[in-house]
Each structure stands twice: as structure tokens, then as C-alpha cells.
XYZ file of C-alpha atoms in Angstrom:
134
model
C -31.218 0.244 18.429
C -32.284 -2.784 20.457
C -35.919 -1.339 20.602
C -36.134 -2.427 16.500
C -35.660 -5.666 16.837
C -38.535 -5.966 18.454
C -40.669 -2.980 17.129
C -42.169 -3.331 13.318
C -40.752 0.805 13.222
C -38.779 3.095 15.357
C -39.166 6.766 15.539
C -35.519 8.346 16.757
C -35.185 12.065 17.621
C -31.754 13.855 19.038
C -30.874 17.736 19.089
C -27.170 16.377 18.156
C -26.709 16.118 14.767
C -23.533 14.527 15.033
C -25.249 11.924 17.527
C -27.927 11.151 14.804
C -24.920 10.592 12.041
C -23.511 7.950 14.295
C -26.836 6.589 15.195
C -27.719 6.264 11.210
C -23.641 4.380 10.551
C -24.456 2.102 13.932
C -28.058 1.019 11.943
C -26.489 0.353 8.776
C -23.521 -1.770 10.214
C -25.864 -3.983 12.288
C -28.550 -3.765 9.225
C -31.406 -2.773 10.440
C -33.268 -0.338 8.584
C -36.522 -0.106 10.590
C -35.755 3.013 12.271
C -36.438 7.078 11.106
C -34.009 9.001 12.709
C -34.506 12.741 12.803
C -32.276 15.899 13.855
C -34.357 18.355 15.668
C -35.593 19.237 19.054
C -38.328 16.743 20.840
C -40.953 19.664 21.128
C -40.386 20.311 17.506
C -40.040 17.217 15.594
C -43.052 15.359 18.135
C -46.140 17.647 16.776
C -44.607 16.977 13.566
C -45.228 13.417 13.891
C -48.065 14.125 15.806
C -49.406 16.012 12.480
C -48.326 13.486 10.307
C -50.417 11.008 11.628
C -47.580 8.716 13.247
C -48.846 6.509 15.501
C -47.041 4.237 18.468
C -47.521 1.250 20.906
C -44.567 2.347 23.002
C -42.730 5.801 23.568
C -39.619 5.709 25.071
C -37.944 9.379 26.444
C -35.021 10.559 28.133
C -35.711 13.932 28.532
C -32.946 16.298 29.759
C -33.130 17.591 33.394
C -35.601 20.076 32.497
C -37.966 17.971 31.540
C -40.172 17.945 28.581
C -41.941 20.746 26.895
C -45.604 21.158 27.313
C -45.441 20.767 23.288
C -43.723 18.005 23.439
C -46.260 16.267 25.723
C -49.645 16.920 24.187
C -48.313 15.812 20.743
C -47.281 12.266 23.143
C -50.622 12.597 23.994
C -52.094 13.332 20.452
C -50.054 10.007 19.228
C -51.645 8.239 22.150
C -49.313 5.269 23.015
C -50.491 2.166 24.690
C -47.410 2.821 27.104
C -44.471 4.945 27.796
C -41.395 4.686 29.617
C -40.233 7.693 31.217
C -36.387 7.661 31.871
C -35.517 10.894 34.141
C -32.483 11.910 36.124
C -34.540 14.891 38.147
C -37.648 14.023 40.144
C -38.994 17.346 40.403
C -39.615 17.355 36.541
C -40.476 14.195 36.455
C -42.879 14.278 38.717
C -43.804 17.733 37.114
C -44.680 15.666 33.611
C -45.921 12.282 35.189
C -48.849 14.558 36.467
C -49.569 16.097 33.072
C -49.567 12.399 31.506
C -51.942 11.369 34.735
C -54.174 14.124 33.220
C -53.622 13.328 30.024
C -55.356 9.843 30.492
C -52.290 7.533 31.364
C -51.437 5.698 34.854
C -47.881 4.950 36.502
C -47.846 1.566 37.223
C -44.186 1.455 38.491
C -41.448 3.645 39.195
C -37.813 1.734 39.740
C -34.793 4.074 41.016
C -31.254 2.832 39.322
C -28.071 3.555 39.965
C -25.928 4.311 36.814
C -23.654 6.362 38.830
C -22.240 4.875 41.838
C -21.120 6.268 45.031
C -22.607 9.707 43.729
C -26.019 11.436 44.852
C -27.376 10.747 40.860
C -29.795 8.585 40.138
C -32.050 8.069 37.455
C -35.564 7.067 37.762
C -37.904 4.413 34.944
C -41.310 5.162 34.678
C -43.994 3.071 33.572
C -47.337 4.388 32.030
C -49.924 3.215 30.697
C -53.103 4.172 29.270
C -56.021 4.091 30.673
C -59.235 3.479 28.903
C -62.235 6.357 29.036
């Protein structure tokens, strides 16, 4: 939510229907109307976008600790984003998918470690990418 007030539109996708319900009530009490949420699974509902011709300056993901789906990725790719942010709790997938963006055409500028769980071995990791010009 506090991407769009700074974004002109906001793409949402979650598996959890339930989660996008509450998503949709928590946009309409703080009015803001800026945002598409959709119900579906990322390497389904991306290439739809993809296809659709949506376009961004900034993706945002959270994947789960599989990591994303090779679908997924080369409709990120396809979309082409000046940036994206890559929020992962498992740095073997991560690392796994920062390498297909790095061949994709996009750069890690930084990666920062933080610690949402305390006095636990979990961390998560923010990634920073950005595209590199060809």
C-alpha cells in the first residue's frame, strides 16, 4: 500500500485469495484506488501482464523460499523494469534468480541482510537491481 503513494499505478499479485480481499478493504479505507490487485499465482498472472503490455519502473517481489519460477522471471524480464527489489528469506534461491536477472541484463548494486526475526538463524535478504543499458 505505501508503494501507491508514490507510484502513478500498482500492480498487486497474491496466491491467497482471502489476502487479496483484505488487501482490496485496506485500499478502500485509506482511499487509494491506484492499485490492481489480482488472485493468482506470480508465474501465472506475470506473463499475463507481460502479454498485456503492462509496463513498470519498479518491481517489488517476495518470493516464497523456493524462489521464483523461470516463468515468472522472463515475463519480469519481458516488462523490463528500470529496477527491482528482490526481498528473499533463502540465499540459495536467491542467489539462484539474481544470476538469471544478471543474464537477463540487470546488475545488483546492493544486497542488505535484516533481521525481522531476532535471536533466530532467519534472515531475510533486499536486493537491489538495476538495469543495465545494451
Amino acid at each position: 500500500m505505501s508503494l501507491a503513494e508514490k507510484a502513478k499505478h500498482v500492480y498487486a499479485m497474491e496466491v491467497v485469495p482471502d489476502a487479496v480481499k483484505m488487501a482490496e478493504m485496506n485500499a478502500a479505507a485509506n482511499n487509494i484506488d491506484n492499485i490492481t490487485f489480482e488472485v493468482g499465482a506470480a508465474e501465472e498472472v506475470m506473463p499475463k501482464w507481460a502479454a498485456e503490455g503492462v509496463k513498470a519502473d519498479v518491481l517489488v517481489v517476495d518470493p516464497p523460499r523456493k524462489g521464483l519460477e523461470p516463468a515468472f522471471i522472463e515475463a519480469a524480464l519481458e516488462i523490463a523494469p528500470e529496477r527491482i527489489v528482490y526481498v528473499s528469506c533463502n540465499p540459495a534461491t536467491m542467489a539462484r534468480d539474481l544470476q538469471l536477472f544478471h543474464e537477463g541484463g540487470y546488475s545488483v548494486g546492493s544486497i542488505q541482510p535484516v533481521d525481522l526475526f531476532p535471536q533466530t538463524l532467519h534472515v531475510e535478504c533486499v536486493a537491489l537491481m538495476s538495469r543495465v543499458e545494451k
